[in-house]
Coordinates of C-alpha atoms in Angstrom, one line a residue:
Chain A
X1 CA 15.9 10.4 9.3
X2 CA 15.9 8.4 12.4
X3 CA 16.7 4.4 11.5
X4 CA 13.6 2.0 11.5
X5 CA 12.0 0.6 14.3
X6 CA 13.1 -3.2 14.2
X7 CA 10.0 -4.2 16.3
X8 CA 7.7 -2.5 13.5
X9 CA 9.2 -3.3 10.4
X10 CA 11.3 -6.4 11.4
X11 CA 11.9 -7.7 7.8
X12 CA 12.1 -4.4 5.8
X13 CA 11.0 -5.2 2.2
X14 CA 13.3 -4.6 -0.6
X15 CA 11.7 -3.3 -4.1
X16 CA 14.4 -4.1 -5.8
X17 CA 13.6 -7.6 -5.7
X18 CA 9.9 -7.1 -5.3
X19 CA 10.3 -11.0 -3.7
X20 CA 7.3 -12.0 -0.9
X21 CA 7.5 -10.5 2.2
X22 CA 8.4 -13.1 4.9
X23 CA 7.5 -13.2 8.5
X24 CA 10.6 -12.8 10.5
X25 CA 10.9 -12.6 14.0
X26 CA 10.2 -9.9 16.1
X27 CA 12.7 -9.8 18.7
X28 CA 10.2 -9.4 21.5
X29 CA 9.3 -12.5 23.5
X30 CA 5.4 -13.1 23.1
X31 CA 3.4 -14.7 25.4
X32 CA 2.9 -17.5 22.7
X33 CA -0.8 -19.0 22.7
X34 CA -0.2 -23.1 22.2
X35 CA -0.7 -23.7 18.7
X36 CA -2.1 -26.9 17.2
X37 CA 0.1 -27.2 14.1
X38 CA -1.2 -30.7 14.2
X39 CA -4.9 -29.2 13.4
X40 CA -3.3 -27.2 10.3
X41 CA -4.2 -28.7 7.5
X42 CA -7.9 -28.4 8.6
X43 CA -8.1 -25.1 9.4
X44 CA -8.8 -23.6 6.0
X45 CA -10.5 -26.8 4.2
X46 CA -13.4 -26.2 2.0
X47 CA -16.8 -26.5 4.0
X48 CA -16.0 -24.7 7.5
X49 CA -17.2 -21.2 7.8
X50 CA -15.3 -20.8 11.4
X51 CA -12.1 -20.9 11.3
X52 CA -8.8 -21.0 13.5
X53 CA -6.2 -17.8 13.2
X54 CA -3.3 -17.3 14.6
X55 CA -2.1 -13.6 14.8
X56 CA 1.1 -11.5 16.3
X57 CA 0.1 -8.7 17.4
X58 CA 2.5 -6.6 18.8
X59 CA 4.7 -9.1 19.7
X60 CA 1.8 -11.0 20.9
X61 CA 1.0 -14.4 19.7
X62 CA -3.3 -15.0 19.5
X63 CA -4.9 -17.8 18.4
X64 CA -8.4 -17.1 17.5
X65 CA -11.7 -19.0 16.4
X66 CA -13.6 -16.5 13.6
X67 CA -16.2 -16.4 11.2
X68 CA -14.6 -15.9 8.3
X69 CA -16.6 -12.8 7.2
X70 CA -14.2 -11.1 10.6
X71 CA -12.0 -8.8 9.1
X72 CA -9.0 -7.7 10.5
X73 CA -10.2 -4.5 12.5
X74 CA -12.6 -6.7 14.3
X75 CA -10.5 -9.7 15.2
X76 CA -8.2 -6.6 16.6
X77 CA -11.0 -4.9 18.5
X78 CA -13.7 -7.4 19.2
X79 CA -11.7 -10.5 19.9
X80 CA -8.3 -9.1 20.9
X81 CA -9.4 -6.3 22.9
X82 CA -7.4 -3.8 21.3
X83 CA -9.6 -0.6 20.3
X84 CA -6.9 2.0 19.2
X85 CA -7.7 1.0 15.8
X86 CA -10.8 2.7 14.8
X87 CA -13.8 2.0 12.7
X88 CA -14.5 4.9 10.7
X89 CA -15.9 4.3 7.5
X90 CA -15.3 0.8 7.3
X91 CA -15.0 0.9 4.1
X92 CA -11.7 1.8 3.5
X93 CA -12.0 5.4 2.7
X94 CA -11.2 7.2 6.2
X95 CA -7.9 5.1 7.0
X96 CA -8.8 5.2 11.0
X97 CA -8.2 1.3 11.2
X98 CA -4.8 1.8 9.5
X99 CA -2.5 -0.8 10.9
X100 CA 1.1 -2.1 9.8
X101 CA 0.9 -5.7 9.1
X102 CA 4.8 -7.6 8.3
X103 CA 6.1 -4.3 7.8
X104 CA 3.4 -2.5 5.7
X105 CA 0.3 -0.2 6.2
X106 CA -2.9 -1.3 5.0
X107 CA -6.6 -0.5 5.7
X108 CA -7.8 -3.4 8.4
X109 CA -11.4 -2.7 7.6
X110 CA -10.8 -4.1 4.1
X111 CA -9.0 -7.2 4.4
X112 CA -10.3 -10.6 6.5
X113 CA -8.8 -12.0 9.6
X114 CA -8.2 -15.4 8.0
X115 CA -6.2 -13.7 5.1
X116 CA -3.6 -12.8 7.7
X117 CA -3.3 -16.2 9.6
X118 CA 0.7 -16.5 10.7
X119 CA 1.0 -12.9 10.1
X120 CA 2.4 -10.1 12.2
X121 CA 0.4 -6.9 13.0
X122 CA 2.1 -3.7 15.0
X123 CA -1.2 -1.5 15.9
X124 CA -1.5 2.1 17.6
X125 CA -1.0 0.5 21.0
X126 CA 2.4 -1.2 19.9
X127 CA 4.1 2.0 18.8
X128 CA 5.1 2.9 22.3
X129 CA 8.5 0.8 23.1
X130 CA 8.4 0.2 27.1
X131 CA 5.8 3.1 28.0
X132 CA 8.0 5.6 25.9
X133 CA 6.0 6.9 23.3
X134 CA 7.2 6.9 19.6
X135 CA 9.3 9.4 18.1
X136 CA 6.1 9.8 15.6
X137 CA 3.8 9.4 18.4
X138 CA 6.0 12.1 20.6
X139 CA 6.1 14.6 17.4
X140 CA 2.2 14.1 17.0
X141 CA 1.7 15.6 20.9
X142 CA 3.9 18.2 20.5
X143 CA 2.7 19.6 17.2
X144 CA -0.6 19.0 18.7
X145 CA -1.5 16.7 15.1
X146 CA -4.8 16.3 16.0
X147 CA -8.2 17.3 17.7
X148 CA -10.5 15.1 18.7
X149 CA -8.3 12.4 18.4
X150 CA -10.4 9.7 16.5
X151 CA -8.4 9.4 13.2
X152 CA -4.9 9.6 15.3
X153 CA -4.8 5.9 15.8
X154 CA -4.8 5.4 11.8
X155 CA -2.9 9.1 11.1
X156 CA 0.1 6.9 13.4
X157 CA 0.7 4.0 12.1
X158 CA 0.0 5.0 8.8
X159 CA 2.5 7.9 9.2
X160 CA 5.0 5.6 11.0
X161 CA 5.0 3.2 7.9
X162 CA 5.1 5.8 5.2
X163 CA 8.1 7.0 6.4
X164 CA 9.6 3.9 6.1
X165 CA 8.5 3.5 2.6
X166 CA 10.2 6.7 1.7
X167 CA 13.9 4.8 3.8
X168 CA 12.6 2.1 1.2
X169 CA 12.8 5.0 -1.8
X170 CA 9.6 4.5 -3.2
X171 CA 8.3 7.2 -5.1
X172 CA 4.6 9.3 -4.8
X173 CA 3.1 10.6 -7.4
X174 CA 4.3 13.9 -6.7
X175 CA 7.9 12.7 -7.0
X176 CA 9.6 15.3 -9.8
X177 CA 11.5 12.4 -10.4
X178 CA 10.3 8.9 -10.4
X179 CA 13.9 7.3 -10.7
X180 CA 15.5 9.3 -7.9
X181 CA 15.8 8.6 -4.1
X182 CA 12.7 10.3 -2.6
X183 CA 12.8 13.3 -0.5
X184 CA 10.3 14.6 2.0
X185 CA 8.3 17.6 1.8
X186 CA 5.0 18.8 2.6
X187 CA 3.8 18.4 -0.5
X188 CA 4.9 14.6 -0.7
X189 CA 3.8 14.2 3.0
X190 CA -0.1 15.5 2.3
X191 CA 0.3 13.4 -1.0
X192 CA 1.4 10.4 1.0
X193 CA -0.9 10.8 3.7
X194 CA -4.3 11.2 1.5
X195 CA -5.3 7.6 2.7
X196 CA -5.7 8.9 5.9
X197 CA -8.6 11.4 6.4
X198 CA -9.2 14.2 9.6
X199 CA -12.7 15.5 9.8
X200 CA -11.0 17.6 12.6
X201 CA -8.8 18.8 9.7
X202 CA -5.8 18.8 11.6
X203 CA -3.9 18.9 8.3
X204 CA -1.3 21.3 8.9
X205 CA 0.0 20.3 12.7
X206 CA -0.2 16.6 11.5
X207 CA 2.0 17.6 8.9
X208 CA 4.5 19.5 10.9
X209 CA 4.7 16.3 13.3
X210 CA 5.7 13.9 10.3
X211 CA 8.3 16.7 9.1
X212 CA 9.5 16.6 13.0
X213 CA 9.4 12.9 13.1
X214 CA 11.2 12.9 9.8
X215 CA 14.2 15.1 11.1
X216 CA 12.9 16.8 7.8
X217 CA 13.6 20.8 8.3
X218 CA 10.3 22.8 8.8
Chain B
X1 CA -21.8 -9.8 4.9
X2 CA -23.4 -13.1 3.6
X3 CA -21.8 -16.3 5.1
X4 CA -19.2 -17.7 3.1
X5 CA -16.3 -20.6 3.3
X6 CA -13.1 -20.1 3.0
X7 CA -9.7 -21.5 1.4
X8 CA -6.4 -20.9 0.8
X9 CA -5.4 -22.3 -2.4
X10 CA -2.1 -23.7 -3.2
X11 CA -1.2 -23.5 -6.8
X12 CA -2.9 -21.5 -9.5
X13 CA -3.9 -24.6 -10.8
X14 CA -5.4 -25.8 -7.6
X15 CA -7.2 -22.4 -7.4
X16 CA -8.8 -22.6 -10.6
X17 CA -10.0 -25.7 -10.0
X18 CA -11.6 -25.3 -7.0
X19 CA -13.1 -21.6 -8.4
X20 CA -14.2 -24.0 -10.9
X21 CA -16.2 -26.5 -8.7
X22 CA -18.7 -24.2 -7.1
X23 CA -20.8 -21.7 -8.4
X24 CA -20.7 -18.2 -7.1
X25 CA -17.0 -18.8 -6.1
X26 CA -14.8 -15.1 -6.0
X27 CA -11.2 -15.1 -5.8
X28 CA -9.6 -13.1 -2.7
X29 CA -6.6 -11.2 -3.4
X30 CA -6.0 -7.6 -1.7
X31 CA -9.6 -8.2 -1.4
X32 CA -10.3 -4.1 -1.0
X33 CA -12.9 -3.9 -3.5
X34 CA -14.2 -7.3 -3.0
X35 CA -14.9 -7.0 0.4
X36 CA -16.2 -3.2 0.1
X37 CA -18.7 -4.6 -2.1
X38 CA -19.7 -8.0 0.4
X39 CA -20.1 -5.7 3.2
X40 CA -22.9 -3.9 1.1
X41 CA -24.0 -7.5 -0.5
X42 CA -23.5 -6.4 -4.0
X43 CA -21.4 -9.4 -4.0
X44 CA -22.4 -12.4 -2.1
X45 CA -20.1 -15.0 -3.0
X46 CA -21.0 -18.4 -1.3
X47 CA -17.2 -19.4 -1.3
X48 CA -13.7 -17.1 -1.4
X49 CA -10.7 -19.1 -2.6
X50 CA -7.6 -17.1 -1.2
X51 CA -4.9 -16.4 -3.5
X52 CA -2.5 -14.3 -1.6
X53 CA 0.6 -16.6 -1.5
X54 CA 0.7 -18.6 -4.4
X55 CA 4.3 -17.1 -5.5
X56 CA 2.7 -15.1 -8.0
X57 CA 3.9 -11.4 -6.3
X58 CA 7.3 -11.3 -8.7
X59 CA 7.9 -8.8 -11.5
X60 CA 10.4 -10.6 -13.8
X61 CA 12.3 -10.1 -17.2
X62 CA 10.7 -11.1 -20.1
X63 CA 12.5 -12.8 -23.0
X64 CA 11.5 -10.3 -25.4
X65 CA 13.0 -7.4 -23.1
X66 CA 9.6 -6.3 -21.6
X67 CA 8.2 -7.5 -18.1
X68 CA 6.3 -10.2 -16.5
X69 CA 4.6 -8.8 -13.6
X70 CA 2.5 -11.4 -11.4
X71 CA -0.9 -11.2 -10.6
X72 CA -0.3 -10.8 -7.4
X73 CA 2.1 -8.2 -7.3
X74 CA 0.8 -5.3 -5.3
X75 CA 0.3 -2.2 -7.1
X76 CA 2.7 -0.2 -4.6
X77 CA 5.7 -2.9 -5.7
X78 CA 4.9 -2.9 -8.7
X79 CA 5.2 1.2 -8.9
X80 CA 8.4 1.3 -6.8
X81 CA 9.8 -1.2 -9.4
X82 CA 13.0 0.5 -10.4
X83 CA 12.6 -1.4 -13.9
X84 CA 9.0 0.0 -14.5
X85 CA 10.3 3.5 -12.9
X86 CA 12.6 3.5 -15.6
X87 CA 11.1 1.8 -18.7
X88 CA 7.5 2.3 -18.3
X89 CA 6.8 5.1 -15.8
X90 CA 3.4 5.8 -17.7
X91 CA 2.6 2.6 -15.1
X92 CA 4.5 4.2 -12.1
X93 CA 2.5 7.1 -12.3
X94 CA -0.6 5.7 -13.4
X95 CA -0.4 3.1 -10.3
X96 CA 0.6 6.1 -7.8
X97 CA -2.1 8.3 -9.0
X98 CA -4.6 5.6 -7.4
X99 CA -6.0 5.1 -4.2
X100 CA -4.2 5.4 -1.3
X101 CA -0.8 4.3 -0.2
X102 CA -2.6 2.0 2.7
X103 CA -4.9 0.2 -0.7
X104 CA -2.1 -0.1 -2.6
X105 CA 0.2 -1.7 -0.4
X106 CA -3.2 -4.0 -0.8
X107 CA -4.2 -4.0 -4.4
X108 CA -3.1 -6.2 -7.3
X109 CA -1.9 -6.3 -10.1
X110 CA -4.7 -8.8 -11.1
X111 CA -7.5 -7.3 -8.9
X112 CA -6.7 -3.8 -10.4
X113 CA -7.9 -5.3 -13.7
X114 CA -10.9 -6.9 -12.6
X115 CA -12.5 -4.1 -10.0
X116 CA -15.6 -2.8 -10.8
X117 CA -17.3 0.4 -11.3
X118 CA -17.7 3.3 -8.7
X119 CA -21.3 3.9 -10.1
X120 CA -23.3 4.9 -7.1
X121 CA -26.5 3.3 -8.5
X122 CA -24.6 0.0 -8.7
X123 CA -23.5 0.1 -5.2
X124 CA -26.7 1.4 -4.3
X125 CA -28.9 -1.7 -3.6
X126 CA -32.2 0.1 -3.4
X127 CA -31.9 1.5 -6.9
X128 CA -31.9 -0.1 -10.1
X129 CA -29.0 -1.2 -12.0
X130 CA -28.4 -3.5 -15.2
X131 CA -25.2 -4.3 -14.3
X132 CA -26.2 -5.6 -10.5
X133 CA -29.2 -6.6 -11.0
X134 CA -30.2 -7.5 -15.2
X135 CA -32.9 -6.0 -16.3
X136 CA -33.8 -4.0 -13.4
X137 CA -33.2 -0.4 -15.0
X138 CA -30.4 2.3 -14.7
X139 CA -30.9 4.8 -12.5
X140 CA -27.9 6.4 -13.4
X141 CA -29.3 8.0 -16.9
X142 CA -31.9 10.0 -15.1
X143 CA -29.7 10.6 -11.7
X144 CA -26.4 12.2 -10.6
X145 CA -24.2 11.1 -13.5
X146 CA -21.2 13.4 -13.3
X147 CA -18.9 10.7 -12.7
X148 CA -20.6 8.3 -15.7
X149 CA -19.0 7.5 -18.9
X150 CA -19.4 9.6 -22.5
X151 CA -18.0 7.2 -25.1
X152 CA -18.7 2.6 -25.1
X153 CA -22.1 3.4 -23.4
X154 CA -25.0 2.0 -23.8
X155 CA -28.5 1.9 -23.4
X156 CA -28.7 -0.2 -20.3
X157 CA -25.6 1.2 -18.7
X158 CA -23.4 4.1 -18.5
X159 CA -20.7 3.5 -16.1
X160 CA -17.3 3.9 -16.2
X161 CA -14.3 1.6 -15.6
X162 CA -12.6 3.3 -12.6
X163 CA -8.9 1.6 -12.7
X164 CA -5.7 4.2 -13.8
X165 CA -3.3 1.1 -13.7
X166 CA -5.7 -0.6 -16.7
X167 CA -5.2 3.0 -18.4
X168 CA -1.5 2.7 -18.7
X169 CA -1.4 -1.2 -19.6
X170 CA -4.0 -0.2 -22.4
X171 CA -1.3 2.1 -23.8
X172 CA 1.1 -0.3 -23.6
X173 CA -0.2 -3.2 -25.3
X174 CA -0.2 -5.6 -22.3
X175 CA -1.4 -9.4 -22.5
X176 CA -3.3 -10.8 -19.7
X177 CA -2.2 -14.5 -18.9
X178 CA -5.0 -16.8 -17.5
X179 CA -5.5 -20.4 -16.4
X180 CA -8.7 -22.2 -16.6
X181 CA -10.3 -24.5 -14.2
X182 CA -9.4 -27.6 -16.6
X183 CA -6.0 -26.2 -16.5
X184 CA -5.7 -24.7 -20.0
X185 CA -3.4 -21.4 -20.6
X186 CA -4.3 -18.3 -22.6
X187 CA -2.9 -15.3 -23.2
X188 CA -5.4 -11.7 -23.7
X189 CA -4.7 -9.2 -25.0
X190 CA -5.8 -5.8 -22.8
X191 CA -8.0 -4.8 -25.5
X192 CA -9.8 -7.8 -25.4
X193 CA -9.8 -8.5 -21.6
X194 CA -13.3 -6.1 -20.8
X195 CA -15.7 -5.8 -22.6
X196 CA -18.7 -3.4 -24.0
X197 CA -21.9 -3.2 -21.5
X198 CA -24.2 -3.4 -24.6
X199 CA -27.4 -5.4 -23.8
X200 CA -24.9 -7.2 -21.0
X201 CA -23.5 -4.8 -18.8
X202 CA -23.3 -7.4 -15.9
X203 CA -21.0 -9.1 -18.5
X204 CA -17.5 -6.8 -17.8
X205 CA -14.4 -9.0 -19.3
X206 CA -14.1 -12.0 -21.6
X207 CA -13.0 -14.5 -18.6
X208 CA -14.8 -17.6 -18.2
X209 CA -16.3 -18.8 -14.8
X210 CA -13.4 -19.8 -12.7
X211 CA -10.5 -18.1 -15.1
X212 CA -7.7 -16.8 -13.1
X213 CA -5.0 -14.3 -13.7
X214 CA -1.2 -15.1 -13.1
X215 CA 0.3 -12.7 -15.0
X216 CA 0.5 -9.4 -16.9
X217 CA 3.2 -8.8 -19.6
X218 CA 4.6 -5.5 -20.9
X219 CA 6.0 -5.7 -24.4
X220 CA 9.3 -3.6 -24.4
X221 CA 8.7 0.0 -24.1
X222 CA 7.7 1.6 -27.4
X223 CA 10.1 4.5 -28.4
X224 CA 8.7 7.7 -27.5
X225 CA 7.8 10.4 -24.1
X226 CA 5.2 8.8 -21.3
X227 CA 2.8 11.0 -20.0
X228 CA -0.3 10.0 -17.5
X229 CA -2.1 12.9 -16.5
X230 CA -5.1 12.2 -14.1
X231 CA -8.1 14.9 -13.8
X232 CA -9.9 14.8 -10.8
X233 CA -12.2 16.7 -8.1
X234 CA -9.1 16.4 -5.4
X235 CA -5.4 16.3 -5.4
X236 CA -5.3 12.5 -4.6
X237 CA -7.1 10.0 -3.6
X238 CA -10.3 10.1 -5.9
X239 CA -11.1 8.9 -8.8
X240 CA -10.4 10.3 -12.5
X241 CA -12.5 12.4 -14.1
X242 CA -10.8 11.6 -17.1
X243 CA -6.9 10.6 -17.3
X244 CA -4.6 9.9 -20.6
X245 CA -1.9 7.8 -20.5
X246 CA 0.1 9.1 -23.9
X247 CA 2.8 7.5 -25.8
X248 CA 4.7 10.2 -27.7
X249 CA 7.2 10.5 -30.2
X250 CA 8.1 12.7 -32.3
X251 CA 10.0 12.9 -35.9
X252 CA 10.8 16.0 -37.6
X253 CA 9.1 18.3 -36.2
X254 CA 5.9 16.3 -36.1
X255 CA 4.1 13.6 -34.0
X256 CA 4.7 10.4 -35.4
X257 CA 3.8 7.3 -33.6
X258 CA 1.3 7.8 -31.1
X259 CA -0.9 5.7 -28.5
X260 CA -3.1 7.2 -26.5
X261 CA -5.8 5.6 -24.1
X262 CA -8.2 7.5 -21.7
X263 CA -9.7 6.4 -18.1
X264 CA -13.1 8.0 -16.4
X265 CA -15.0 8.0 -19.9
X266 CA -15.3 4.7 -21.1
X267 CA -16.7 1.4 -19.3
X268 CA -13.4 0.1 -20.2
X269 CA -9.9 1.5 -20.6
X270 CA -10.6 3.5 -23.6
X271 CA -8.4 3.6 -26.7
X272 CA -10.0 4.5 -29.9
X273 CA -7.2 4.4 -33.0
X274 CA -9.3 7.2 -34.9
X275 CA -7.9 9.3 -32.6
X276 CA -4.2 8.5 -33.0
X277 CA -4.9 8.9 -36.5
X278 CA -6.0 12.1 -36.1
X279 CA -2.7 13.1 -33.9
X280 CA 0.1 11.3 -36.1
X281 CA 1.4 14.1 -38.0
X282 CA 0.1 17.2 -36.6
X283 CA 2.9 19.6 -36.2
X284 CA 4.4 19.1 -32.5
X285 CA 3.9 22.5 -31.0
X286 CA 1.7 23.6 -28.4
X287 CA -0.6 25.3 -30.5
X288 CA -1.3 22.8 -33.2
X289 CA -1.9 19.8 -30.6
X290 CA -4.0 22.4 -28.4
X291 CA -6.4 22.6 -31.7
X292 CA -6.2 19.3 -33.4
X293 CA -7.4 17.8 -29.7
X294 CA -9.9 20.2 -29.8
X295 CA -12.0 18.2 -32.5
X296 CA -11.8 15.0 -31.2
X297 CA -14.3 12.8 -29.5
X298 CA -17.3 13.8 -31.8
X299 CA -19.2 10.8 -31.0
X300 CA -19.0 11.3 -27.7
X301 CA -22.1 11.8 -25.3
X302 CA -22.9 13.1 -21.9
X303 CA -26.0 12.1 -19.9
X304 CA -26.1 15.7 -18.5
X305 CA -23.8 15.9 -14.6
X306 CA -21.1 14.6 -16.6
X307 CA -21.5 16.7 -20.4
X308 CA -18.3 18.6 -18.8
X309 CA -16.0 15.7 -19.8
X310 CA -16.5 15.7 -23.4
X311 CA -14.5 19.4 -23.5
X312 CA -12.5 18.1 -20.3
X313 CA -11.1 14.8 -22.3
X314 CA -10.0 17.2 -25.4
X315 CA -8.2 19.8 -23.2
X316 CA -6.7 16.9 -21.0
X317 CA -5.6 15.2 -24.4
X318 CA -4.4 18.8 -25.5
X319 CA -2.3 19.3 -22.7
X320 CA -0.7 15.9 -22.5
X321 CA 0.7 15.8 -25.7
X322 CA 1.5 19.2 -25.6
X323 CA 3.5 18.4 -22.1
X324 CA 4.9 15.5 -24.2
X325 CA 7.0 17.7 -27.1
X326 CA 8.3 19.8 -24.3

C-alpha cells in the first residue's frame, strides 16, 4: 500500500490511544478568510440561531454565517460552492455526501455545520494534488468504478479514507481475526464499503479500483 | 427542520445544566440519529447543547481490571480498541456489525444507547404511533411488522430497540454513569437503563430530563467464548433481525456459566435469565444445544410479518452456542 496522503489525513489518528483527534496543519497555504477570534466567545452563546463557522476545506479557510439547522453537505454546496459532494438520501443511508473531515469519513448529510466549526474537511474536489488526479481517483477511471457517476463523489472519499483505516489496522467485521493487522480483500472491501451505495451497481469495477488503489493483487 | 439554538457546552457539568434549563433541550453528539429524525420533525428540539469535545472520547482502565469507555467515544474507536479486541470482542463485533464505517466513525458510545427505534410508523408522521405521539394508536400491530419485536411488547407498542452495541453491553453487565443537571452522579446498571413500553412507550430509559451520559464501564471479562452473531436481510449495513451476543463457558463436558442477550426482538436489549437456566448444563455438543434452543422463547409473540423470528431467535441461539463449544 501506497503511504497516506499528508494533505488528507494530516494528523493520522492512533487507536491505540483512542486520544481526541486534533486539528493539525495542513501543509497547504490557504487563502485564510480574517477571522474575528475577538467575536469567539459569542458565536455559540445560548439565544442566537445564526451563527459564525469557520471551516478548512481543502486547504481552504471559510468563514461562514449559518442557520444552525445547515448541515455540513449544505454549508459545502450551498454556501461554499463546492457540489462534488452529493445529496442522495440525505439521510445518511446512500453515503453520496461522504467527505473526510480531520482525517475521517463521515456522512455530511448527518452532522451540522456548526458542529465542525475549526475543523478541516478534504472533499471530492480536494483529492486531486495540483490537477493530478488521485491514485484512488486514477484507479476509479481506469477500472471504470462507476456509471452514471452520481455516488462517485462519496464512493472516493469514502474509499480514500477506508484505506487509511485499514494503514490504521482497524478491523471489519469480516476480519477472521479481530486482533490481527487487517488485510484487504474483496470481501473486506464490499464489507467496508457498504456505507456507500451504487444504484448503478457498479459493485464489481469499484471494487477492482480499491484493490488497484490498494496495490492489493486482483 | 424546526429552528433551534445552539451551544457548545464545556464541561459535562455545564451541559447538564444548561440541558437542564430549558425544556425540549437534546444533547448533540454524532448527532446521526438525531438529526435523521429533526429533518423528518419527529424530534423538534427547541435547543441542541453540543457535546462533542468535552474530553469524554477516552477508553481507560478501570481499577477493577475492566474498562471505562467515554460517552463520547465513537463506536469505530471504540471497536478498533486493541483492549476491547482482545478482552471483550463480543463489543468489537457487535459494534462492527452496525451501520456503516462513515456512522460509526460518527456514532457514540453514549448516543448508541440512547437511539431510538427503526419502527416505520414512528418515523412515519402521518400514521399513528404511541411512542411519537401518546395515545394516538399503533399502526404497526395491523401494518408491515416484519421488523417489530416478539417478546417486552405491549399493547400500545411493539417496536424494537435497534442498537447491536447495547446487545453486547447487556451481556456484559455494563453500568451507565450519568450526571444530573443539579450535578449529582449515578451509576445504571444496563438492565435498568431502558425500559418496558407498557402503557408508556414514549417513556424508553430511566434518565431524567437533562441526565447525561459520561461513561460506560465493562466489568472484567467473564471467563468463557464470545460470540455475536447478527441475522439480517443483507450482508451489512441493515439492521438485525435478531442477534445474540453469548457468553460461553464450558465445564466437563457441559455448559456452565452462561449469559446470553438478544437484539431485534425486544424494545430493549433483551436478556431473560429463564433462558440461561435453561442452557446451564445441557451437554455442550451440537446436537443437544441445537434441541434445548429449540424450546425456548415460549412466551414469545409475533404480530404476523415478523412470526418468522420466534423460530429464527431459537435457531440463531442454537447455532451460537453451538459455534461457542467448537
Amino acid at each position: 500500500m501506497s503511504s497516506s496522503d499528508e494533505r488528507i489525513f494530516p494528523a493520522r489518528r492512533d487507536f491505540l490511544r483512542s486520544s481526541a483527534m486534533v486539528a493539525a496543519a495542513t501543509g497547504i497555504a490557504g487563502s485564510a478568510v480574517a477571522y474575528g477570534a475577538a467575536n469567539a466567545p459569542d458565536r455559540h452563546a445560548p439565544g442566537t440561531r445564526t451563527t459564525q463557522v469557520r471551516l478548512t476545506v481543502n486547504g481552504q479557510s471559510h468563514t461562514l454565517d449559518v442557520d444552525t439547522r445547515v448541515t455540513l453537505l449544505d454549508a459545502l454546496r450551498e454556501h461554499i460552492g463546492l457540489t462534488g459532494s452529493k445529496k442522495g438520501c440525505d439521510h445518511g443511508q446512500c453515503g453520496a455526501c461522504t467527505v473526510i473531515v480531520e482525517g475521517r469519513r463521515i456522512n455530511a448529510c448527518l452532522t451540522l455545520a456548526v458542529m465542525h466549526d475549526g475543523e478541516s474537511i478534504v472533499t471530492v474536489e480536494g483529492l486531486a494534488g495540483n490537477a493530478a488526479l488521485s491514485p484512488m481517483q486514477a484507479a476509479f477511471v481506469r477500472h471504470d468504478g462507476f456509471q452514471c457517476g452520481y455516488c462517485t463523489p462519496g464512493q472516493l472519499c469514502s474509499a480514500t479514507a477506508m484505506l487509511e483505516e485499514v494503514r490504521a489496522g482497524m478491523p471489519s467485521v469480516v476480519s477472521a481475526d479481530l486482533a490481527a493487522t487487517p488485510t484487504l480483500s474483496a470481501g473486506e472491501i464490499r464489507e467496508r464499503m457498504s456505507g456507500n451505495i451504487c444504484r448503478c451497481s457498479a459493485y464489481p469495477n469499484i471494487v477492482a479500483a480499491i484493490k488497484d488503489a490498494a496495490g492489493v493483487d486482483a | 427542520m424546526k429552528a433551534f439554538t445552539y451551544e457548545r457546552a464545556t464541561s459535562p457539568e455545564a451541559a447538564a445544566r444548561a440541558a437542564g434549563a430549558q425544556v425540549n433541550t437534546r444533547y448533540i453528539a454524532g448527532g446521526t440519529n438525531l438529526l435523521d429524525l429533526m429533518k423528518i420533525e419527529v424530534e423538534t428540539p427547541v435547543h441542541l447543547v453540543d457535546i462533542n469535545r468535552l474530553g469524554l472520547d477516552r477508553v481507560e482502565e478501570g481499577k477493577d481490571g475492566g474498562l471505562k469507555i467515554g460517552a463520547l467515544v465513537r463506536n469505530s474507536d471504540l471497536a478498533a480498541d486493541p483492549r476491547v479486541r482482545e478482552r471483550y470482542p463480543l463489543l468489537s463485533r457487535a459494534l462492527l456489525a452496525g451501520a456503516s464505517g462513515q456512522l460509526r466513525n460518527k456514532a457514540t458510545t453514549g448516543g448508541n444507547l440512547l437511539q431510538r427505534t427503526r419502527c416505520y410508523y414512528f418515523y412515519d408522521t402521518s400514521k399513528p404511533c404511541n411512542k411519537r405521539a401518546p395515545g394516538s394508536g399503533c399502526a404497526a400491530m395491523e401494518g408491515f411488522n416484519r421488523i417489530h419485536a416478539i417478546v417486552g411488547t405491549s399493547t400500545q407498542c411493539i417496536a424494537a430497540h435497534p442498537s447491536d452495541m447495547a446487545v453486547a453491553m447487556r451481556a456484559l453487565d455494563a453500568v451507565v454513569h450519568t450526571v444530573s443537571p443539579e450535578g449529582d452522579t449515578r451509576h445504571i446498571p444496563i438492565a435498568e437503563l431502558h425500559v418496558l413500553p407498557g402503557n408508556t412507550p414514549q417513556i424508553e430509559t430511566v434518565l431524567r430530563p437533562g441526565e447525561l451520559i459520561t461513561a460506560v464501564t465493562l466489568p472484567p471479562p467473564p471467563k468463557g467464548v464470545q460470540v455475536y452473531r447478527k441475522v439480517r436481510d443483507r450482508a451489512s449495513y441493515a439492521f438485525a433481525l435478531v442477534s445474540v451476543a453469548a457468553i460461553v463457558d464450558v465445564a466437563g463436558g457441559k455448559i456452565g456459566d452462561v449469559r446470553l442477550a438478544f437484539g431485534g426482538i425486544a424494545p430493549k436489549p433483551w436478556r431473560d435469565e429463564a433462558i440461561e437456566q435453561a442452557i446451564r448444563g445441557v451437554s455442550a455438543d451440537d446436537a443437544s444445544l441445537r434441541a434445548a434452543s429449540a424450546g425456548l422463547f415460549a412466551d414469545a409473540r409475533g404480530h404476523g410479518h415478523n412470526d418468522f423470528k420466534i423460530a429464527l431467535a431459537r435457531r440463531t441461539l442454537g447455532a451460537v452456542l453451538a459455534e461457542a463449544v467448537s
